[in-house]
Tab-separated table of C-alpha atoms in Angstrom:
chain	number	residue	atom	x	y	z
A	242	MET	CA	-27.199	14.782	-241.279
A	243	ASP	CA	-25.507	14.264	-237.944
A	244	MET	CA	-23.932	10.806	-238.018
A	245	ASN	CA	-24.313	10.514	-234.260
A	246	GLN	CA	-27.937	11.523	-234.035
A	247	LEU	CA	-29.956	11.132	-230.845
A	248	VAL	CA	-33.104	9.704	-232.445
A	249	THR	CA	-35.287	8.821	-229.449
A	250	LEU	CA	-34.942	8.647	-225.686
A	251	HIS	CA	-31.700	6.795	-224.774
A	252	THR	CA	-31.020	5.986	-228.453
A	253	GLN	CA	-28.203	7.052	-230.752
A	254	SER	CA	-27.971	6.345	-234.456
A	255	LEU	CA	-24.628	5.319	-235.968
A	256	ARG	CA	-24.091	5.364	-239.729
A	257	GLY	CA	-21.376	4.826	-242.289
A	258	PRO	CA	-17.936	3.188	-241.936
A	259	ILE	CA	-17.818	3.735	-238.174
A	260	VAL	CA	-20.460	1.009	-237.735
A	261	PRO	CA	-18.322	-2.020	-238.749
A	262	ALA	CA	-15.420	-0.592	-236.739
A	263	TYR	CA	-17.608	-0.257	-233.647
A	264	LEU	CA	-19.097	-3.752	-234.001
A	265	ALA	CA	-15.692	-5.339	-234.661
A	266	LYS	CA	-14.226	-3.767	-231.519
A	267	LEU	CA	-17.167	-4.957	-229.411
A	268	SER	CA	-16.796	-8.478	-230.784
A	269	ARG	CA	-13.058	-8.498	-230.062
A	270	ALA	CA	-13.754	-7.253	-226.542
A	271	LEU	CA	-16.126	-10.156	-225.900
A	272	ARG	CA	-13.465	-12.653	-226.980
A	273	ALA	CA	-10.796	-10.954	-224.897
A	274	ALA	CA	-12.943	-10.935	-221.731
A	275	ARG	CA	-12.649	-14.707	-221.133
A	276	LEU	CA	-16.254	-14.973	-220.009
A	277	ASN	CA	-17.375	-17.978	-217.984
A	278	THR	CA	-20.899	-19.334	-217.582
A	279	THR	CA	-21.783	-16.611	-215.068
A	280	PHE	CA	-22.250	-14.290	-218.049
A	281	PRO	CA	-24.557	-14.414	-221.063
A	282	ASP	CA	-23.231	-16.821	-223.688
A	283	ARG	CA	-20.333	-15.085	-225.454
A	284	ARG	CA	-20.755	-17.005	-228.716
A	285	ARG	CA	-24.388	-16.048	-229.019
A	286	LEU	CA	-23.664	-12.389	-228.298
A	287	GLN	CA	-20.885	-12.413	-230.864
A	288	GLY	CA	-23.256	-14.067	-233.313
A	289	SER	CA	-25.673	-11.175	-232.903
A	290	LEU	CA	-22.904	-8.619	-233.449
A	291	ASP	CA	-21.765	-10.517	-236.550
A	292	THR	CA	-25.330	-10.553	-237.865
A	293	LEU	CA	-25.628	-6.791	-237.385
A	294	ALA	CA	-22.333	-6.286	-239.218
A	295	GLN	CA	-23.459	-8.506	-242.103
A	296	ALA	CA	-26.792	-6.691	-242.367
A	297	MET	CA	-25.073	-3.304	-242.504
A	298	ASP	CA	-22.550	-4.601	-245.048
A	299	ALA	CA	-25.400	-5.828	-247.243
A	300	GLU	CA	-27.010	-2.356	-246.880
A	301	LEU	CA	-30.199	-3.905	-245.531
A	302	TYR	CA	-30.258	-1.294	-242.764
A	303	GLU	CA	-29.228	2.340	-243.054
A	304	GLN	CA	-28.165	2.772	-239.458
A	305	LEU	CA	-27.344	0.978	-236.230
A	306	TYR	CA	-29.180	1.948	-233.070
A	307	VAL	CA	-27.103	2.126	-229.871
A	308	ASP	CA	-28.375	2.512	-226.338
A	309	ALA	CA	-26.882	5.833	-225.262
A	310	ARG	CA	-26.657	4.686	-221.618
A	311	SER	CA	-24.916	1.351	-222.078
A	312	GLY	CA	-22.989	1.955	-225.306
A	313	LEU	CA	-24.271	-1.390	-226.677
A	314	PRO	CA	-26.656	-2.005	-229.589
A	315	ASN	CA	-30.144	-1.299	-228.300
A	316	MET	CA	-33.316	-3.357	-228.113
A	317	ALA	CA	-34.380	-2.429	-231.660
A	318	SER	CA	-31.023	-3.555	-233.087
A	319	PHE	CA	-31.007	-6.872	-231.238
A	320	THR	CA	-34.667	-7.415	-232.140
A	321	ARG	CA	-33.738	-7.074	-235.812
A	322	VAL	CA	-31.224	-9.872	-235.326
A	323	VAL	CA	-33.735	-12.199	-233.677
A	324	THR	CA	-36.359	-11.513	-236.343
A	325	ASP	CA	-33.943	-12.073	-239.219
A	326	HIS	CA	-32.789	-15.391	-237.771
A	327	GLU	CA	-36.365	-16.529	-237.235
A	328	VAL	CA	-37.333	-15.851	-240.864
A	329	ALA	CA	-34.028	-16.739	-242.570
A	330	ALA	CA	-34.773	-20.385	-243.464
A	331	GLY	CA	-38.299	-19.674	-244.718
A	332	SER	CA	-37.159	-16.650	-246.708
A	333	LEU	CA	-34.389	-18.636	-248.380
A	334	SER	CA	-36.859	-21.337	-249.380
A	335	ARG	CA	-39.168	-18.787	-250.995
A	336	MET	CA	-36.249	-17.017	-252.678
A	337	ASN	CA	-34.990	-20.288	-254.192
A	338	GLU	CA	-38.406	-21.027	-255.647
A	339	ALA	CA	-38.725	-17.588	-257.209
A	340	ALA	CA	-35.077	-16.974	-258.138
A	341	HIS	CA	-35.236	-17.925	-261.822
A	342	TYR	CA	-38.363	-15.875	-262.513
A	343	GLU	CA	-37.150	-12.846	-260.606
A	344	ALA	CA	-33.783	-12.958	-262.386
A	345	LYS	CA	-35.589	-12.426	-265.675
A	346	GLN	CA	-38.255	-9.976	-264.552
A	347	ALA	CA	-36.582	-7.694	-261.999
A	348	GLU	CA	-34.685	-4.534	-262.780
A	349	ALA	CA	-30.955	-4.774	-262.198
A	350	GLU	CA	-30.989	-2.629	-259.036
A	351	VAL	CA	-33.931	-4.508	-257.546
A	352	TYR	CA	-32.369	-7.852	-258.343
A	353	ALA	CA	-29.057	-6.770	-256.821
A	354	ARG	CA	-30.842	-5.968	-253.557
A	355	MET	CA	-32.592	-9.326	-253.669
A	356	LEU	CA	-29.269	-11.114	-254.148
A	357	ALA	CA	-27.734	-9.174	-251.254
A	358	LYS	CA	-30.578	-10.199	-248.978
A	359	ARG	CA	-30.344	-13.811	-250.106
A	360	ARG	CA	-26.600	-13.934	-249.396
A	361	TYR	CA	-27.256	-12.348	-246.017
A	362	PHE	CA	-29.816	-15.007	-245.063
A	363	GLU	CA	-27.477	-17.757	-246.289
A	364	ALA	CA	-24.711	-16.370	-244.090
A	365	ILE	CA	-26.774	-16.158	-240.898
A	366	VAL	CA	-29.130	-19.140	-241.165
A	367	ASP	CA	-26.967	-21.408	-238.963
A	368	GLN	CA	-25.301	-18.673	-236.952
A	369	PRO	CA	-25.878	-18.414	-233.162
A	370	TYR	CA	-27.584	-15.301	-231.819
A	371	ALA	CA	-28.391	-13.861	-228.412
A	372	PRO	CA	-31.903	-14.072	-226.957
A	373	LEU	CA	-33.777	-10.967	-225.960
A	374	ASP	CA	-35.230	-12.988	-223.123
A	375	GLU	CA	-34.547	-16.614	-222.223
A	376	HIS	CA	-35.763	-18.266	-219.048
A	377	ARG	CA	-35.025	-21.824	-217.930
A	378	VAL	CA	-35.758	-23.813	-214.768
A	379	GLN	CA	-33.701	-26.870	-213.851
A	380	LEU	CA	-34.668	-29.340	-211.147
A	381	ARG	CA	-31.587	-30.035	-209.030
A	382	ARG	CA	-33.085	-32.361	-206.408
A	383	HIS	CA	-36.543	-33.597	-205.495
A	384	ASP	CA	-37.443	-35.424	-202.306
A	385	PRO	CA	-40.932	-36.943	-202.771
A	386	ASP	CA	-41.079	-38.046	-199.123
A	387	THR	CA	-40.801	-34.506	-197.774
A	388	GLY	CA	-42.155	-32.771	-200.860
A	389	THR	CA	-39.242	-30.328	-201.033
A	390	ALA	CA	-37.414	-29.570	-204.258
A	391	GLU	CA	-34.304	-27.627	-205.184
A	392	PHE	CA	-34.235	-25.623	-208.390
A	393	ARG	CA	-31.854	-23.555	-210.463
A	394	LEU	CA	-33.310	-20.696	-212.492
A	395	ASP	CA	-31.363	-19.084	-215.332
A	396	LEU	CA	-32.533	-15.859	-216.923
A	397	THR	CA	-30.670	-14.190	-219.788
A	398	LYS	CA	-32.045	-10.953	-221.116
A	399	LEU	CA	-31.350	-7.539	-222.526
A	400	ASP	CA	-32.039	-5.413	-219.479
A	401	PRO	CA	-34.141	-2.211	-219.705
A	402	THR	CA	-30.966	-0.290	-218.766
A	403	GLY	CA	-29.341	-1.455	-222.005
A	404	VAL	CA	-26.873	-4.045	-220.640
A	405	TYR	CA	-26.993	-7.807	-221.250
A	406	VAL	CA	-27.457	-9.762	-218.039
A	407	ARG	CA	-27.579	-13.364	-216.899
A	408	ILE	CA	-29.145	-14.121	-213.517
A	409	THR	CA	-28.817	-17.481	-211.799
A	410	ILE	CA	-30.929	-18.267	-208.737
A	411	GLU	CA	-30.644	-21.443	-206.672
A	412	LEU	CA	-33.552	-21.997	-204.298
A	413	THR	CA	-35.503	-24.567	-202.340
A	414	GLN	CA	-39.265	-24.764	-202.411
A	415	VAL	CA	-40.539	-25.632	-198.945
A	416	ALA	CA	-42.791	-28.655	-198.686
A	417	SER	CA	-45.442	-27.151	-196.395
A	418	MET	CA	-46.040	-24.323	-198.824
A	419	TRP	CA	-46.523	-26.341	-201.999
A	420	ARG	CA	-50.164	-25.360	-202.162
A	421	ARG	CA	-48.754	-21.934	-203.069
A	422	LYS	CA	-45.757	-23.232	-204.945
A	423	VAL	CA	-43.931	-20.857	-207.221
A	424	ILE	CA	-42.398	-23.607	-209.376
A	425	ASP	CA	-44.468	-26.440	-210.796
A	426	LEU	CA	-43.132	-29.945	-211.268
A	427	ASP	CA	-44.426	-32.230	-214.005
A	428	ALA	CA	-46.206	-35.406	-212.956
A	429	ASP	CA	-43.005	-37.370	-213.534
A	430	GLY	CA	-41.195	-35.113	-211.057
A	431	GLU	CA	-38.366	-34.533	-213.516
A	432	SER	CA	-39.048	-31.181	-215.171
A	433	ALA	CA	-40.169	-27.822	-213.873
A	434	ALA	CA	-41.427	-24.375	-214.818
A	435	ALA	CA	-41.860	-21.189	-212.802
A	436	ASN	CA	-45.371	-19.847	-212.493
A	437	GLN	CA	-46.307	-16.488	-213.923
A	438	ALA	CA	-46.240	-14.573	-210.650
A	439	PHE	CA	-42.748	-15.781	-209.733
A	440	HIS	CA	-41.511	-15.138	-213.249
A	441	ALA	CA	-42.851	-11.578	-213.030
A	442	THR	CA	-41.132	-11.027	-209.676
A	443	ILE	CA	-37.750	-11.930	-211.123
A	444	TYR	CA	-38.303	-9.659	-214.098
A	445	ARG	CA	-39.328	-6.705	-211.958
A	446	ASN	CA	-36.119	-7.005	-209.971
A	447	ALA	CA	-33.737	-8.065	-212.745
A	448	SER	CA	-32.022	-4.660	-212.850
A	449	PHE	CA	-31.098	-4.845	-209.156
A	450	ASP	CA	-27.861	-6.366	-207.914
A	451	ALA	CA	-27.626	-9.858	-206.421
A	452	GLU	CA	-28.104	-8.649	-202.849
A	453	HIS	CA	-31.364	-6.872	-203.683
A	454	LEU	CA	-32.576	-9.928	-205.551
A	455	PHE	CA	-31.661	-12.276	-202.702
A	456	ILE	CA	-33.687	-10.189	-200.251
A	457	HIS	CA	-36.639	-9.753	-202.631
A	458	MET	CA	-36.808	-13.492	-203.305
A	459	HIS	CA	-37.304	-14.100	-199.584
A	460	ASP	CA	-40.407	-11.949	-199.687
A	461	ILE	CA	-42.035	-14.826	-201.575
A	462	GLU	CA	-43.749	-17.249	-199.234
A	463	GLY	CA	-42.542	-20.848	-199.357
A	464	VAL	CA	-39.147	-20.129	-200.924
A	465	SER	CA	-35.677	-20.397	-199.376
A	466	VAL	CA	-32.925	-18.874	-201.526
A	467	ASP	CA	-29.391	-20.263	-201.404
A	468	ARG	CA	-27.644	-18.226	-204.114
A	469	VAL	CA	-28.229	-15.345	-206.497
A	470	GLN	CA	-25.553	-14.638	-209.069
A	471	ARG	CA	-25.414	-12.076	-211.858
A	472	GLY	CA	-23.096	-11.595	-214.821
A	473	VAL	CA	-23.459	-8.325	-216.732
A	474	VAL	CA	-22.040	-7.341	-220.112
A	475	GLY	CA	-21.776	-3.538	-220.283
A	476	PRO	CA	-21.755	-0.674	-220.085
A	477	ALA	CA	-19.326	0.148	-222.884
A	478	ILE	CA	-17.780	3.534	-223.475
A	479	PHE	CA	-16.193	4.425	-226.776
A	480	ARG	CA	-14.853	7.198	-228.896
A	481	LEU	CA	-15.051	6.804	-232.660
A	482	PRO	CA	-14.006	9.149	-235.449
A	483	SER	CA	-16.988	10.873	-237.024
A	484	ALA	CA	-18.122	9.456	-240.340
A	485	ASP	CA	-18.780	12.870	-241.872
A	486	GLY	CA	-15.238	14.146	-241.419
A	487	SER	CA	-16.284	16.891	-239.015
A	488	GLY	CA	-13.635	15.913	-236.502
A	489	ALA	CA	-16.133	15.754	-233.636
A	490	PRO	CA	-15.730	12.297	-232.029
A	491	ILE	CA	-18.705	10.020	-231.457
A	492	VAL	CA	-19.204	9.008	-227.817
A	493	PRO	CA	-22.118	7.461	-225.871
A	494	ALA	CA	-24.524	10.282	-225.058
A	495	GLU	CA	-25.811	9.242	-221.635
A	496	THR	CA	-22.891	7.596	-219.836
A	497	GLU	CA	-23.903	9.391	-216.639
A	498	GLN	CA	-26.970	7.157	-216.388
A	499	ALA	CA	-24.876	3.998	-216.721
A	500	ASN	CA	-22.635	4.747	-213.745
A	501	PRO	CA	-21.744	8.142	-212.231
A	502	ARG	CA	-18.202	7.115	-211.285
A	503	LEU	CA	-17.497	5.811	-214.751
A	504	ALA	CA	-19.076	8.887	-216.327
A	505	HIS	CA	-16.943	11.267	-214.261
A	506	ALA	CA	-13.687	9.480	-215.101
A	507	TRP	CA	-14.719	9.194	-218.760
A	508	GLN	CA	-15.448	12.905	-219.045
A	509	ARG	CA	-12.064	13.789	-217.565
A	510	TRP	CA	-10.380	11.392	-220.004
A	511	LEU	CA	-12.193	12.997	-222.962
A	512	GLU	CA	-11.069	16.449	-221.846
A	513	ASP	CA	-7.413	15.416	-221.542
A	514	ALA	CA	-7.143	12.956	-224.453
A	515	SER	CA	-4.827	13.997	-227.260
A	516	SER	CA	-4.969	10.856	-229.425
A	517	THR	CA	-7.576	10.641	-232.188
A	518	GLN	CA	-7.507	6.830	-232.390
A	519	PRO	CA	-10.764	4.864	-231.881
A	520	GLU	CA	-11.039	3.786	-228.254
A	521	LEU	CA	-13.282	1.360	-226.372
A	522	MET	CA	-13.788	0.089	-222.834
A	523	VAL	CA	-16.292	-2.641	-221.963
A	524	CYS	CA	-17.217	-3.544	-218.369
A	525	PHE	CA	-18.006	-7.095	-217.254
A	526	GLN	CA	-19.537	-7.169	-213.773
A	527	THR	CA	-20.274	-10.103	-211.494
A	528	ASP	CA	-21.954	-10.086	-208.122
A	529	ILE	CA	-22.988	-12.941	-205.853
A	530	ALA	CA	-25.213	-13.110	-202.785
A	531	ALA	CA	-25.079	-16.558	-201.230
A	532	ARG	CA	-24.903	-18.498	-198.000
A	533	ASP	CA	-21.524	-20.031	-198.922
A	534	VAL	CA	-19.650	-16.818	-199.797
A	535	ARG	CA	-16.751	-16.599	-197.355
A	536	GLU	CA	-15.851	-12.910	-197.485
A	537	GLU	CA	-18.204	-9.969	-197.921
A	538	LYS	CA	-16.484	-7.465	-200.163
A	539	SER	CA	-16.813	-5.249	-203.206
A	540	ASN	CA	-13.886	-5.610	-205.561
A	541	ASP	CA	-15.863	-3.511	-208.013
A	542	PRO	CA	-14.399	-0.006	-208.428
A	543	LEU	CA	-17.716	1.271	-209.788
A	544	GLU	CA	-20.181	-0.147	-207.234
A	545	ASP	CA	-20.179	-0.419	-203.442
A	546	LEU	CA	-21.994	-2.959	-201.326
A	547	LEU	CA	-25.567	-2.049	-200.456
A	548	SER	CA	-24.630	-1.842	-196.774
A	549	THR	CA	-22.160	0.964	-197.526
A	550	ASN	CA	-24.775	3.416	-198.760
A	551	ILE	CA	-27.992	2.341	-197.074
A	552	GLN	CA	-29.914	5.158	-195.390
A	553	ASP	CA	-29.986	5.226	-191.601
A	554	SER	CA	-33.786	5.005	-191.611
A	555	GLU	CA	-33.557	1.679	-193.479
A	556	ARG	CA	-30.566	0.210	-191.677
A	557	ALA	CA	-32.474	-1.509	-188.855
A	558	ARG	CA	-34.806	-3.292	-191.262
A	559	TYR	CA	-31.861	-4.212	-193.464
A	560	GLN	CA	-29.945	-5.709	-190.539
A	561	HIS	CA	-33.024	-7.660	-189.445
A	562	THR	CA	-33.339	-9.165	-192.928
A	563	ARG	CA	-29.664	-10.111	-192.982
A	564	GLU	CA	-30.018	-11.828	-189.595
A	565	ARG	CA	-33.083	-13.802	-190.732
A	566	PHE	CA	-31.432	-14.928	-193.975
A	567	PRO	CA	-27.667	-15.098	-193.362
A	568	PHE	CA	-25.660	-14.560	-196.531
A	569	LYS	CA	-22.641	-12.625	-197.802
A	570	VAL	CA	-22.104	-10.560	-200.926
A	571	TYR	CA	-19.139	-10.384	-203.276
A	572	LYS	CA	-18.865	-7.968	-206.197
A	573	ASP	CA	-16.249	-7.874	-208.913
A	574	ARG	CA	-15.673	-6.308	-212.324
A	575	LYS	CA	-13.205	-6.760	-215.126
A	576	PHE	CA	-12.459	-4.502	-218.050
A	577	VAL	CA	-11.494	-4.901	-221.687
A	578	VAL	CA	-9.844	-1.795	-223.080
A	579	THR	CA	-8.008	-0.419	-226.060
A	580	ARG	CA	-4.543	0.946	-225.379
A	581	GLY	CA	-5.692	4.552	-224.941
A	582	LEU	CA	-8.273	3.711	-222.283
A	583	GLU	CA	-6.097	1.382	-220.220
A	584	PRO	CA	-4.876	4.277	-217.996
A	585	LEU	CA	-8.506	5.200	-217.250
A	586	ALA	CA	-9.316	1.637	-216.142
A	587	ARG	CA	-6.216	1.486	-213.945
A	588	ALA	CA	-7.015	4.872	-212.412
A	589	LEU	CA	-10.538	3.699	-211.520
A	590	CYS	CA	-9.139	0.632	-209.752
A	591	LYS	CA	-6.437	2.616	-207.973
A	592	ALA	CA	-8.928	5.192	-206.688
A	593	ALA	CA	-11.191	2.440	-205.312
A	594	GLU	CA	-8.250	0.349	-204.026
A	595	THR	CA	-9.461	-2.710	-205.915
A	596	LYS	CA	-7.511	-5.308	-207.880
A	597	ASN	CA	-9.249	-6.051	-211.142
A	598	LEU	CA	-8.503	-7.895	-214.352
A	599	ILE	CA	-7.855	-5.530	-217.242
A	600	TYR	CA	-7.501	-7.077	-220.678
A	601	ARG	CA	-6.286	-5.138	-223.678
A	602	VAL	CA	-7.915	-5.574	-227.072
């Protein structure tokens, strides 16, 4: 069987000894990236990768599913992690109660599998893990006299495009529009929650960059947005030795969908590469749209500002929106690479005339 099988749309299956190597390199890349709070929590993401590695080591799963666009474990893989953590404590309790009886009654092979699962649950029960979807609203300031309130919304999720993203939105809810308020305060005026419609709006636009989100948020009546900030983990590109000894390297199957510029440079690198060593590059993107950004610029070699590529037919409306809601946009990206892919990262930055952090793992 092909060890790099495309099993469903956007999904690759990885099997055998390449799986722990792949997960270990991703985990090392997360540590090397020096992520701040703009990004999804590094420790929780690493916890999920560790859980996947432990599950594969215990032979609880036959294969690891990878999103072929982002090069990261896919929704099914991360869902396994969440489910296992949710049931770990209860499963251990039941296993402890039945352990003595099962030790006597079970066949050796069955009991060995039971012990492997028990050790797995013991290892992960207190381990952090990444959420598939986590949404929090924090009240920053409330003025009862005017009825206005300032909020901070944090959304961390595995995006439909396969990358992990954290979105932070700072906004003010306008007093005169509270009859249609999008965020509800408790009676004590100290805690808050977004209503369903507003929550859905954020989710629909979560794959867009900060500038798109900033503009879309102003389509909501009664809301004034001060800042939208995104931190994105991924995409990752990698080349791994095949597990079946065929010599054909394993690479993400749909890099073109992640980013055309990255895909083009990656394909050229694959064609010219002579080394057979495992290689990995992980992208870590940030972009901010806010009223207090001083300089509008893209320091991202893989993405331009929206204003650079907007169609002429849309430019007048775009300019009108920018005049109504003055803000600036700043984009950046850093890379974590193995030695063999460092020249590719530097070539991307040189071609775009950007200065980016490149960490080696």
